XYZ file of C-alpha atoms in Angstrom:
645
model
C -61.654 57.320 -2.912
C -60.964 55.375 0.284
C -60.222 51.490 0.174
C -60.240 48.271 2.502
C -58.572 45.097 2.915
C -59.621 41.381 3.136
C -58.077 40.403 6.348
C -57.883 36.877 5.326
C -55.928 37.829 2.463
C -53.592 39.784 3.806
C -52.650 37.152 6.437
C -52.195 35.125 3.554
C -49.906 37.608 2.059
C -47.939 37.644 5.447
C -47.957 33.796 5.721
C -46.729 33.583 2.214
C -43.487 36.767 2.981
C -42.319 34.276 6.658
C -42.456 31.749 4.360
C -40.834 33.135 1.075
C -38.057 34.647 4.263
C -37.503 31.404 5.785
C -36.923 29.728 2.232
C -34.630 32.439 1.828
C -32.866 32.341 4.668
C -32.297 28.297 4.243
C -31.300 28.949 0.773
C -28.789 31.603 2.111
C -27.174 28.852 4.258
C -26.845 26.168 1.397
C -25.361 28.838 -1.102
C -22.367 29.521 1.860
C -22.385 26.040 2.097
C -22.677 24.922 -1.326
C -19.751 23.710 -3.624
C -18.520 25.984 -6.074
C -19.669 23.814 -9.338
C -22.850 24.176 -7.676
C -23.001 27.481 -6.778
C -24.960 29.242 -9.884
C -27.565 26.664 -9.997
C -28.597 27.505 -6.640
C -27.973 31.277 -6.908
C -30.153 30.846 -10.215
C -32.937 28.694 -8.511
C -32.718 30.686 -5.252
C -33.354 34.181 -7.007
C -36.396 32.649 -8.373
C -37.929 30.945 -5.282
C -37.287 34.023 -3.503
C -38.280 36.536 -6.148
C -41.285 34.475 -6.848
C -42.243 34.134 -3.273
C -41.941 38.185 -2.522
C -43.900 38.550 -5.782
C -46.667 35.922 -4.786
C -47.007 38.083 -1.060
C -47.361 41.656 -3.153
C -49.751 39.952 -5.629
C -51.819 38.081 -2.939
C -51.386 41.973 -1.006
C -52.865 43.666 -4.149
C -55.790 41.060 -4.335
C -56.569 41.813 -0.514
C -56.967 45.519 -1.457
C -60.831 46.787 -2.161
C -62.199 49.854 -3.696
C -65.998 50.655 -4.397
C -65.427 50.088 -7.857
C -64.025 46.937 -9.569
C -60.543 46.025 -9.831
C -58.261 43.977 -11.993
C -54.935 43.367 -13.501
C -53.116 44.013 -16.347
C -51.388 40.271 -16.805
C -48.797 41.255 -18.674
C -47.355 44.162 -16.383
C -47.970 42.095 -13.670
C -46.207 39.062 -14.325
C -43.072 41.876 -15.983
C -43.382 43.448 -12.354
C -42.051 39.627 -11.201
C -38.834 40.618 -13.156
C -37.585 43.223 -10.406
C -38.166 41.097 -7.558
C -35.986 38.105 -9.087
C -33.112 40.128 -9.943
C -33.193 41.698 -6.553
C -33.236 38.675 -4.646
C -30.397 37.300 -7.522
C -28.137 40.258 -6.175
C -29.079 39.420 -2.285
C -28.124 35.419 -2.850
C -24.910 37.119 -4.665
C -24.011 39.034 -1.770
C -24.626 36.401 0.583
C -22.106 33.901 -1.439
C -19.706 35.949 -0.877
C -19.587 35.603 2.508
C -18.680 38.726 4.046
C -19.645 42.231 3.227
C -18.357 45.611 4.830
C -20.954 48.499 5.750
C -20.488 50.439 2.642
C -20.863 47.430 0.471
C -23.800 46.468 2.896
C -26.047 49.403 2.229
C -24.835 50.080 -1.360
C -26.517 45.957 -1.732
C -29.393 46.792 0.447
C -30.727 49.819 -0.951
C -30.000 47.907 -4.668
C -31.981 45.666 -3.592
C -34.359 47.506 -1.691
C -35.107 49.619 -5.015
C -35.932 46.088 -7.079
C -38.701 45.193 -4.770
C -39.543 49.063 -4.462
C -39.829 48.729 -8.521
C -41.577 45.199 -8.272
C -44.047 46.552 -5.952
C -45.005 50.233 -7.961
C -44.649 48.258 -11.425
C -47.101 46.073 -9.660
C -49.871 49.166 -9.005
C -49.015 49.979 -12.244
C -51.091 46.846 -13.821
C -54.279 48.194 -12.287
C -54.231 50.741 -14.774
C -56.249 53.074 -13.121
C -57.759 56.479 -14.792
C -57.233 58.881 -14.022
C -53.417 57.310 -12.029
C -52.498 56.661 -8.773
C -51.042 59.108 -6.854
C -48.871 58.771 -4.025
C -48.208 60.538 -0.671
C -44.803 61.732 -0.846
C -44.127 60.959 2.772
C -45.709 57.336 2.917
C -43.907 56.850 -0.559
C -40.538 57.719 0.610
C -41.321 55.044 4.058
C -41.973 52.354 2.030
C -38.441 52.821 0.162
C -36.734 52.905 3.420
C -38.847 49.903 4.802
C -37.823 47.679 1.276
C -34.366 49.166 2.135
C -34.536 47.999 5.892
C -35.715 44.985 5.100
C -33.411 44.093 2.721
C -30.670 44.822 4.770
C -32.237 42.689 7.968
C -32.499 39.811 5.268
C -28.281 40.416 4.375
C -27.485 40.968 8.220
C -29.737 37.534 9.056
C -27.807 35.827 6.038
C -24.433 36.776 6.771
C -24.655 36.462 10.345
C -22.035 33.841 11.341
C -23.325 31.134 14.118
C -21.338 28.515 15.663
C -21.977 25.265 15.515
C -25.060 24.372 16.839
C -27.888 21.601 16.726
C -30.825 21.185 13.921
C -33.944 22.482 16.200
C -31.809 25.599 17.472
C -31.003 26.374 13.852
C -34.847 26.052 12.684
C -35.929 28.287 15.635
C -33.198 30.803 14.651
C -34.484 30.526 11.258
C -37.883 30.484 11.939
C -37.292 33.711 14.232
C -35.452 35.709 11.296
C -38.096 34.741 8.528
C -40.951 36.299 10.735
C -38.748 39.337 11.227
C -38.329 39.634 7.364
C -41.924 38.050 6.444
C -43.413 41.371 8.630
C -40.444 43.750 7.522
C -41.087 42.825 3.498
C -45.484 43.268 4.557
C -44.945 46.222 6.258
C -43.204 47.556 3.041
C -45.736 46.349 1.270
C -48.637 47.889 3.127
C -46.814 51.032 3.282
C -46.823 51.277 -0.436
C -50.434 50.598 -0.346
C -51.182 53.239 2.257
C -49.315 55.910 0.069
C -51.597 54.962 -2.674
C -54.094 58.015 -3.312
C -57.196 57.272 -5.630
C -59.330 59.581 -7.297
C -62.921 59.656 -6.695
C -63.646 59.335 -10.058
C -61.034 56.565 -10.913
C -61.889 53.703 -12.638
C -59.752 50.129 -13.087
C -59.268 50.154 -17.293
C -57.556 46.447 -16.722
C -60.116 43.829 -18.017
C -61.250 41.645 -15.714
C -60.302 38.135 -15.050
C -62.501 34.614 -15.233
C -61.278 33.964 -11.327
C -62.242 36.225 -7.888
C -59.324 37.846 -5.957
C -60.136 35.367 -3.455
C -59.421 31.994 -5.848
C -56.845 33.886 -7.577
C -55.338 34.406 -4.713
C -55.441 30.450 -3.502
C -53.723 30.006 -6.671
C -51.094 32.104 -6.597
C -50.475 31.634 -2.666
C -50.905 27.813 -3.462
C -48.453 27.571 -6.202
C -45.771 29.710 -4.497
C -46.148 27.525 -1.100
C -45.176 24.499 -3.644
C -42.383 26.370 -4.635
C -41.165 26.810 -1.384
C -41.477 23.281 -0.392
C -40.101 21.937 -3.363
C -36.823 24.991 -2.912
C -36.722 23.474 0.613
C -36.685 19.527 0.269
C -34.424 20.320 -2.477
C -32.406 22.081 0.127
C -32.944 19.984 2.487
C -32.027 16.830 0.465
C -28.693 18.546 -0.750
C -28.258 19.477 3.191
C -28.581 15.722 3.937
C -26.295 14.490 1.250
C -23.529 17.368 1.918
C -23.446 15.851 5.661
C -23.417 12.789 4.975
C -20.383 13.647 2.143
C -18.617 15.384 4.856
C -19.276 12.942 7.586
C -17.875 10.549 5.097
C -15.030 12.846 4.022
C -14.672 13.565 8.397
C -14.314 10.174 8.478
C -11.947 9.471 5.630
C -9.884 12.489 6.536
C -9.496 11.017 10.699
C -8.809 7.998 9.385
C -6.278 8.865 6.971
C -4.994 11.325 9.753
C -4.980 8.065 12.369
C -2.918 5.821 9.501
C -0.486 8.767 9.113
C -0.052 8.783 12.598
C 0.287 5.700 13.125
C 2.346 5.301 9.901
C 4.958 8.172 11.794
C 3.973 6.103 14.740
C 5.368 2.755 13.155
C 8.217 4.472 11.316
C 9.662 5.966 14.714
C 9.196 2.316 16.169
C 11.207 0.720 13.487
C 14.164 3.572 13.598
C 13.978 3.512 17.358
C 13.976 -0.375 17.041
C 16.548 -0.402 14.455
C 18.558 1.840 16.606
C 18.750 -0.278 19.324
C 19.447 -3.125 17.181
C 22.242 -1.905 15.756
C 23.668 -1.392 19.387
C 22.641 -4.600 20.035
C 24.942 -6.031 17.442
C 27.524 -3.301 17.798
C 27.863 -4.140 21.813
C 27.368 -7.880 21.918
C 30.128 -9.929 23.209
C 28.830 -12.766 20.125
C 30.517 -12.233 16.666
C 27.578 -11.111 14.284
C 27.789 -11.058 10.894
C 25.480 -11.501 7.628
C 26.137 -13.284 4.010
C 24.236 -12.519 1.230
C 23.476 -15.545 -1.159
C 26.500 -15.983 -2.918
C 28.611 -15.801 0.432
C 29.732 -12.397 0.739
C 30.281 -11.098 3.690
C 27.856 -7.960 4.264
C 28.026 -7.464 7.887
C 30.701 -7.782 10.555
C 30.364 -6.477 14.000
C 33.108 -5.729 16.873
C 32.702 -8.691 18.040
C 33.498 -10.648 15.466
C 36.889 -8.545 14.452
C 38.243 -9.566 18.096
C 37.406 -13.181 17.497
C 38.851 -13.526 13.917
C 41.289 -10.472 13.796
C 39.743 -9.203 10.803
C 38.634 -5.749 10.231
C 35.362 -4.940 8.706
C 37.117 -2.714 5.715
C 39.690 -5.943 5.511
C 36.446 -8.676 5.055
C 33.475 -6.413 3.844
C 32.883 -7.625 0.383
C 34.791 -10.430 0.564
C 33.950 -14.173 1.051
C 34.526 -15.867 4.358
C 38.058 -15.775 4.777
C 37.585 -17.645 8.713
C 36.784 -21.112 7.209
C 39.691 -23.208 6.796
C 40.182 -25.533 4.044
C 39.347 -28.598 4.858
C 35.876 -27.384 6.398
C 34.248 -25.763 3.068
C 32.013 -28.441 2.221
C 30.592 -28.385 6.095
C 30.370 -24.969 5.875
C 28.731 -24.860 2.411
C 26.070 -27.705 3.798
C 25.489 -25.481 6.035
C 25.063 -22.209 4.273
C 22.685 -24.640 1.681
C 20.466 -25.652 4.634
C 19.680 -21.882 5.498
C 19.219 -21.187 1.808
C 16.623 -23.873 1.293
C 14.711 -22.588 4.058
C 15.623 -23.924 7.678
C 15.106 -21.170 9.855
C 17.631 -21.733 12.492
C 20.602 -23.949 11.602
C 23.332 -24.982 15.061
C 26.616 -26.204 15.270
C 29.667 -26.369 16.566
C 32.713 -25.920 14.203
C 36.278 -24.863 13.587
C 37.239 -21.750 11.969
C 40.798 -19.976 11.617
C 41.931 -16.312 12.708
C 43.489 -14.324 10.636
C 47.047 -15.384 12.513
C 46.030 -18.477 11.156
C 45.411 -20.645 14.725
C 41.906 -22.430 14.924
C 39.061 -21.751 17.132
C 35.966 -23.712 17.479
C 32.598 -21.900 17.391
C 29.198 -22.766 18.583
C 27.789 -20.721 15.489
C 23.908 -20.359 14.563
C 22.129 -19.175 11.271
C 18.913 -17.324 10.719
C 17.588 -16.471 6.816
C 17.660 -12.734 6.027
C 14.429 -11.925 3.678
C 14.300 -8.331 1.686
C 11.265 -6.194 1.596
C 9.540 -8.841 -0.616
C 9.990 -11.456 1.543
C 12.728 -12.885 -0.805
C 15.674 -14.887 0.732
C 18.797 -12.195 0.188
C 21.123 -13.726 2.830
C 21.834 -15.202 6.066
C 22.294 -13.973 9.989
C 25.383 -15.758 12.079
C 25.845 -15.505 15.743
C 28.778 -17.029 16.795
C 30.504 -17.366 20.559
C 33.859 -18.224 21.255
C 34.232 -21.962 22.316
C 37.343 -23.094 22.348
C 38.105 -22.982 26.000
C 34.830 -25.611 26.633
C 36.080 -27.375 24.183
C 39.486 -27.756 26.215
C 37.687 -28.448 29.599
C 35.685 -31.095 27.399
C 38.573 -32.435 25.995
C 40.157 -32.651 29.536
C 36.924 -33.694 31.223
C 36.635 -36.689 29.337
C 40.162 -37.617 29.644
C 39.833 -37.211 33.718
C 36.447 -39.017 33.332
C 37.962 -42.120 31.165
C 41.229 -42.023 34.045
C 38.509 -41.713 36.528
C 36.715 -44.680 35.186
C 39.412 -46.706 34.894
C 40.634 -46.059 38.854
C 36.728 -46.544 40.057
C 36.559 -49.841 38.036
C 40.244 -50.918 39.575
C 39.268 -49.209 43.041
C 35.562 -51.016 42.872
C 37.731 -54.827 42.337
C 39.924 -53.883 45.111
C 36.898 -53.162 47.258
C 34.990 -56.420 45.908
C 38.056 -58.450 46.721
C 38.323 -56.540 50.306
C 34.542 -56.949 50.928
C 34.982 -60.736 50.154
C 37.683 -61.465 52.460
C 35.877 -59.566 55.106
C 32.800 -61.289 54.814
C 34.645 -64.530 54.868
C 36.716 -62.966 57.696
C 33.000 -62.201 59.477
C 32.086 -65.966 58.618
C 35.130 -67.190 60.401
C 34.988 -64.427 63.553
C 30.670 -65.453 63.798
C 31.679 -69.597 63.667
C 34.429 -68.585 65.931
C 32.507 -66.779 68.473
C 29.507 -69.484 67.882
C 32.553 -72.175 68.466
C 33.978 -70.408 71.956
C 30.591 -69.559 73.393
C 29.409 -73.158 72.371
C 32.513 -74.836 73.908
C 32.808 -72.405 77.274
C 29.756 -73.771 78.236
C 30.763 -77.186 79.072
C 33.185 -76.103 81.201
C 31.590 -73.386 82.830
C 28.906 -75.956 83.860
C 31.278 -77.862 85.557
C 32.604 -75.174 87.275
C 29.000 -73.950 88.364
C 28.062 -78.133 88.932
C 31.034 -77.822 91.126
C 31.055 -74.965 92.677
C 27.052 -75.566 93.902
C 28.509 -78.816 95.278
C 30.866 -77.349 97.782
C 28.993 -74.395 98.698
C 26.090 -76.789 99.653
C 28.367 -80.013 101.000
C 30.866 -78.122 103.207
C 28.714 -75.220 104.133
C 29.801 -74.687 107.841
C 32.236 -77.697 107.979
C 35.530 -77.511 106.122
C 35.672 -73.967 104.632
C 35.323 -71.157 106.921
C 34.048 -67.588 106.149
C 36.660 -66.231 103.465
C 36.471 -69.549 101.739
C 32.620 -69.450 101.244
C 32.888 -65.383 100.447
C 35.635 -66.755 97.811
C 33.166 -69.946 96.479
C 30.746 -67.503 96.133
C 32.610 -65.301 93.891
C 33.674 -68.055 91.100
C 29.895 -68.706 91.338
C 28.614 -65.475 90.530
C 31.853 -64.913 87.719
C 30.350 -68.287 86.604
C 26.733 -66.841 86.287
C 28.114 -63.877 84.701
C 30.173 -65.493 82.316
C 27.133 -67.695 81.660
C 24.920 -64.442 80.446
C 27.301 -62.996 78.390
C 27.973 -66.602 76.405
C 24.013 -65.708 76.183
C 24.344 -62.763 74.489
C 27.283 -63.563 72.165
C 24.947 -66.544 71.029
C 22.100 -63.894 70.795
C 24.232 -61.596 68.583
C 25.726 -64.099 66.749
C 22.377 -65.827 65.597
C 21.148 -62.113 64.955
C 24.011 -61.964 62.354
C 23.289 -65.464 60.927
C 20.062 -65.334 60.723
C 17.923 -64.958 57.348
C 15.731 -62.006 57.260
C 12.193 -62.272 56.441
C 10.227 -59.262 55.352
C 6.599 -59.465 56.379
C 3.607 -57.055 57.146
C 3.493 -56.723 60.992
C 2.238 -54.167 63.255
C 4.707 -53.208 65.667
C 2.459 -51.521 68.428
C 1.032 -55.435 69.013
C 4.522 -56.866 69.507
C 5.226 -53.448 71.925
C 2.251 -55.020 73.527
C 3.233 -58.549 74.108
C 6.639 -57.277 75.012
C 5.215 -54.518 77.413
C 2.786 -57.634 79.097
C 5.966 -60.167 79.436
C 7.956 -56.999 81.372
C 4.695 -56.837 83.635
C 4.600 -60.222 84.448
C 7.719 -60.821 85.464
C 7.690 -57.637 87.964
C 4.706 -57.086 88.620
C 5.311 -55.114 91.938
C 6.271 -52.181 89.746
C 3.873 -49.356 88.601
C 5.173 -48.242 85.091
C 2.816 -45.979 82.691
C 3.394 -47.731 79.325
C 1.618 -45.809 76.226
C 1.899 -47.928 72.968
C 0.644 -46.023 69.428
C -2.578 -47.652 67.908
C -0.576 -49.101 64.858
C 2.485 -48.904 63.902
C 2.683 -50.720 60.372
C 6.198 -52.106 59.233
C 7.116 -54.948 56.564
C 10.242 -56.174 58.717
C 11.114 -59.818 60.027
C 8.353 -60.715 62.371
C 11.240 -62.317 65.393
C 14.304 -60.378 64.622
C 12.157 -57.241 65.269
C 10.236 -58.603 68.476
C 14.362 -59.545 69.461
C 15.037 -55.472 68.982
C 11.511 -54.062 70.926
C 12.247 -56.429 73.929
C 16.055 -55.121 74.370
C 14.704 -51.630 73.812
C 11.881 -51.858 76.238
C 14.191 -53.885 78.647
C 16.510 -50.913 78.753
C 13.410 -48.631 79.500
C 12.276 -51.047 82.219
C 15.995 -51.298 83.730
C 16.769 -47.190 83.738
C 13.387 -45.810 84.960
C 13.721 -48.027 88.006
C 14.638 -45.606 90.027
C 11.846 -43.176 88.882
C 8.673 -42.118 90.912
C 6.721 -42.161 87.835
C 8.116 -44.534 85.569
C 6.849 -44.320 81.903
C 7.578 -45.961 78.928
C 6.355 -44.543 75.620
C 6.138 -46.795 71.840
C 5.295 -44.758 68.914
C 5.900 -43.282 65.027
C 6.913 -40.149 63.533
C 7.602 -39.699 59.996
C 11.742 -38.614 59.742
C 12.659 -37.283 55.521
C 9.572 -38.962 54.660
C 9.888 -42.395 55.874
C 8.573 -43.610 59.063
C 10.437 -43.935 62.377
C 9.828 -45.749 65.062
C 10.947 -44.747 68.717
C 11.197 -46.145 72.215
C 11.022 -43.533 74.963
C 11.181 -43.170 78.562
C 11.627 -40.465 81.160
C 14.527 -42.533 83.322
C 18.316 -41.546 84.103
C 18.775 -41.047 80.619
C 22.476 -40.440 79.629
C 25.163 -38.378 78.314
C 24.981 -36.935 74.628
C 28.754 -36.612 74.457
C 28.762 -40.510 74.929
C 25.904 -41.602 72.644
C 28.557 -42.963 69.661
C 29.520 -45.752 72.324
C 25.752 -46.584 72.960
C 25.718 -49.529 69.982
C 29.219 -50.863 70.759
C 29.341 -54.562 72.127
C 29.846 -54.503 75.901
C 30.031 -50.929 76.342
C 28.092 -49.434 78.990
C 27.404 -45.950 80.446
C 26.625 -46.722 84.127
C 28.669 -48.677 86.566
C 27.250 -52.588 86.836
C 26.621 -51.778 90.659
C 23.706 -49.191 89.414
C 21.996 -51.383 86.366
C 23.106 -55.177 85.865
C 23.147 -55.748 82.735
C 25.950 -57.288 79.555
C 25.802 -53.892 77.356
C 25.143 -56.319 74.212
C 21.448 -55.465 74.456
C 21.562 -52.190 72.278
C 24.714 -53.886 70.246
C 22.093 -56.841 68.672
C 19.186 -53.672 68.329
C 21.869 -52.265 65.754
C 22.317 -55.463 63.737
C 19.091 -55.894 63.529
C 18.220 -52.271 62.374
C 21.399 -52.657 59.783
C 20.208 -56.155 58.685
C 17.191 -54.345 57.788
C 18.777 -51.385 55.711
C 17.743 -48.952 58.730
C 19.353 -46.373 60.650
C 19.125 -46.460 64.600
C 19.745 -43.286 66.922
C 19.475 -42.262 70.171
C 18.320 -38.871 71.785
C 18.586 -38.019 75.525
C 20.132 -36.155 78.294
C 21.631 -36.770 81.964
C 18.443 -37.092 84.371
C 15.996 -36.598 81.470
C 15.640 -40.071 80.327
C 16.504 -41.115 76.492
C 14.499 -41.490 73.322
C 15.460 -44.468 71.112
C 14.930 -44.054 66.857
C 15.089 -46.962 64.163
C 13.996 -46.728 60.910
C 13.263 -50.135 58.507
């Protein structure tokens, strides 16, 4: 008797093996994964997703099968045939906890299992119950073993197969590729079985029939193990979710546990290294360094400090401070209280002893020392060596008080001098005030005189070398006259009180420049005066100082083609200075000190006329104001004149 398939139920049945395979194979990867507590629950609820789900694709397989007569199922063999599949699939998820498998252990689990679905399926064409039985082709029989072998050990090889890391979609496809490989290997075992299957003509089905049609019975069953599948793979899917987040929290943990150790190592080296060098520090500073702890015992006591005491560290270790003498233990026990009560840095200077017994004063500071708990448990000193300051103090201020006293009997000496010389001034002004004053009465009669013969007896009673000699006391007169001038001039420039106003010295260069002008106005001179030149200075004592100054210009660029004359200000260590320069015969530098002496004068009288007082009454005047006055210049170059005010 021949039979025929429905071909929607067998793609059902194949639908329902990819997806029973992919379950399978997800399940495989959560039991490697899986804790050990949670291992059997998984093993225990994967071998009955799986065995249900290879069951569900055999039954759904059996409904799709069609024979002229009709054809049911004995319910109770059918649901026992369930029992193969689930302990075969228990003994795959077994094999796949493990992990690893060789080949002998391999085949000896695939055909094991192989053989439980083998039974499954043949228990399964057992429930038809047919009469006379089934028979089956030897040949086709004996394929469908080796295909439920096969496949089982394609499911193992796709289970065990170790991946590397790699993302969630390439994992799915690689899952979704192996389930479709088992889904068609576990169908085409399936099939196989069915094809082997030989039927009598006269068979009939003695199972009694159900309420339901394959077709709805098959919905059911394909139904029901589809929600098992979904349910086995949320649940998977959920514990997936939770296990990554648990080791992405654990990842976490663990890095930053790993970072803290490191930088735990990190901060330990830091603080050896830095106590290290601290301890060098202390052990190669030229400063004595020592440490107290709170009742004054000494705890610490570097190099340094033996060489400045003459103690050694086994003589003081231990030991209370054996450098304070005395009559210093309540200063030094104030200060030891005001680090204990919490100053943070206490100074001073004091005197300690050596161990030879001769002082030494110390410029000393102390720091707190806190334990781990930040409780005070001593003190820090740094001390330095200053008893050779003190010395140069000592001696300073003795050389300072001697120096004192010879400044304040030097500065009376100097008062008294500066007294008798201004009186001494006083007298030499009144005197040359008195001589000039009193030379001129008879120097007029001697000029009175003098006019009268020259203009009497001219021609008549004096001949030639008389008039020549007339003529000389006249022009000795004259000149005597000019310099009783300038005396006067200088000595009223002394005298006279100064008067500080706001002026602007480029519109006295002005009037001064138009005077010269007037008076010679045959001569062509270039005369460039600054826009403003702003002083607070007497208004007449300074117009004295520009007219002598310009008056030299005038005289000396006499003899120059292109006489110029030039009035400005620069600004000399910050202050303004004014300057007078021209471009005539100028004059030598190695001369200039005599430039400001009274009557001295650089060119012979024959070549410029002249008193040399002119430049002598500039310097009084610059002096009576506080200023300095200098002169630049060279031979045939003319001469630049400075004042400051």
């Amino acid at each position: 008797m021949a039979g025929a398939y429905d071909i929607w139920l067998v793609g059902l049945s194949i639908v329902i093996a990819i997806i029973a395979s992919y379950a399978t194979l997800d399940l495989a990867a959560r039991l490697t994964a899986s804790r050990d507590s949670a291992a059997p629950y998984w093993l225990v609820g994967g071998a009955l997703s799986m065995g249900i789900g290879i069951w569900a694709m055999h039954f759904i397989g059996m409904l799709a099968f069609r024979l002229p007569i009709p054809l049911a199922n004995d319910i109770p063999i059918t649901l026992g045939s369930m029992v193969p599949a689930v302990l075969a699939s228990a003994l795959a998820l077994f094999v796949i906890r493990r992990g690893s498998a060789d080949r002998g252990a391999l085949l000896i689990s695939s055909v094991a299992i192989g053989l439980g679905i083998v039974a499954m399926h043949y228990s399964g064409m057992a429930a038809l119950r047919m009469s006379p039985p089934i028979r089956y082709d030897p040949v086709l029989f004996t394929a469908s073993v080796l295909v439920a072998i096969a496949a089982s050990m394609a499911a193992l090889k796709l289970a065990l197969r170790h991946r590397p890391a790699e993302s969630i979609a390439a994992a799915m496809w690689h899952r979704l590729a192996g389930a479709a490989v088992m889904g068609l290997a576990i169908a085409g075992m399936h099939y196989t079985g069915m094809a082997a299957a030989l039927f009598d003509a006269q068979s009939v089905c003695l199972a009694s029939p159900g309420g339901l049609d394959p077709q709805g019975l098959a919905v059911i069953v394909g139904g029901g193990a589809i929600l098992i599948f979904l349910f086995t793979l949320a649940t998977s899917a959920l514990d997936e979710t939770l296990q990554l987040r648990a080791t992405a929290i654990a990842k976490t943990m663990t890095q930053e546990l790993q970072a803290s150790r490191v930088h735990l190592e990190q901060s330990e080296q830091a603080l050896r290294e830095a106590n290290q060098k601290l301890e060098m520090i202390i052990q190669g500073s030229p400063l004595a360094i020592y440490t107290r702890d709170v009742h004054g015992i000494v705890t610490g006591w570097n190099p340094a400090a033996e060489r400045m005491f003459g103690w050694r560290a086994d003589e003081i270790l231990g030991m209370p401070l054996l450098t304070v003498p005395r009559e210093k233990r309540n200063e030094t026990e104030s200060l030891r209280q005001r680090v204990l009560n919490g100053e943070n840095f206490v100074q001073a200077e004091v005197r300690r002893q050596k161990r030879d017994g001769s002082p030494i004063d110390i410029s000393t500071t102390l720091a707190p020392l806190r334990d781990s708990a930040g409780q005070l448990s001593g003190y820090l000193a740094i001390a330095a060596d200053i008893t050779e300051r003190k010395r140069a103090e000592e001696e300073i201020r003795s050389l300072n008080n001697e120096l004192e006293a010879r400044v304040a009997e030097r500065t009376r000496q100097l008062e008294a001098a500066n007294d008798e010389l201004e009186f001494t001034n006083r007298e030499l002004e009144s005197f040359s005030y008195s001589v000039a004053h009193d030379l001129r009465s008879p120097l007029r009669a001697i000029n009175g005189f003098s006019a009268i013969l020259s203009e009497e007896y001219a021609g008549k009673a004096l001949d030639a070398t008389a008039q020549d000699y007339l003529q000389r006391v006249r022009t000795a007169a004259e000149r005597m006259g000019e310099l009783i001038d300038d005396l006067l001039d200088l000595t009223r420039v002394s005298r006279a009180e100064v008067r500080r106003d706001e002026i602007d010295l480029s519109a006295v260069a002005h009037a001064v420049a138009g005077t010269l002008k007037s008076a010679d106005p045959q001569r062509n001179v270039d005369i460039v005066i600054a826009p403003a030149a702003p002083a607070r200075a007497d208004p007449g004592l300074t117009r004295i100082a520009l007219e002598n100054l310009f008056g030299n210009a005038w005289k000396f660029t006499s003899k120059s083609e292109n006489a110029r004359i030039e009035f400005g200000v620069v600004t000399v260590d910050g202050m303004p200075a004014y300057f007078v320069r021209d471009n005539g015969v100028g004059f030598d530098p190695a001369f200039g000190d005599k430039l400001f002496e009274q009557f001295q004068r650089l060119h012979a009288e024959h070549e410029f006329e002249g008193t040399g007082i002119g430049l002598a009454i500039v310097d009084r005047i610059v002096r009576r104001h506080a200023g300095k006055i200098w002169a630049e210049g060279a031979v045939g170059q003319g001469a630049t004149f400075y004042f400051t005010l």
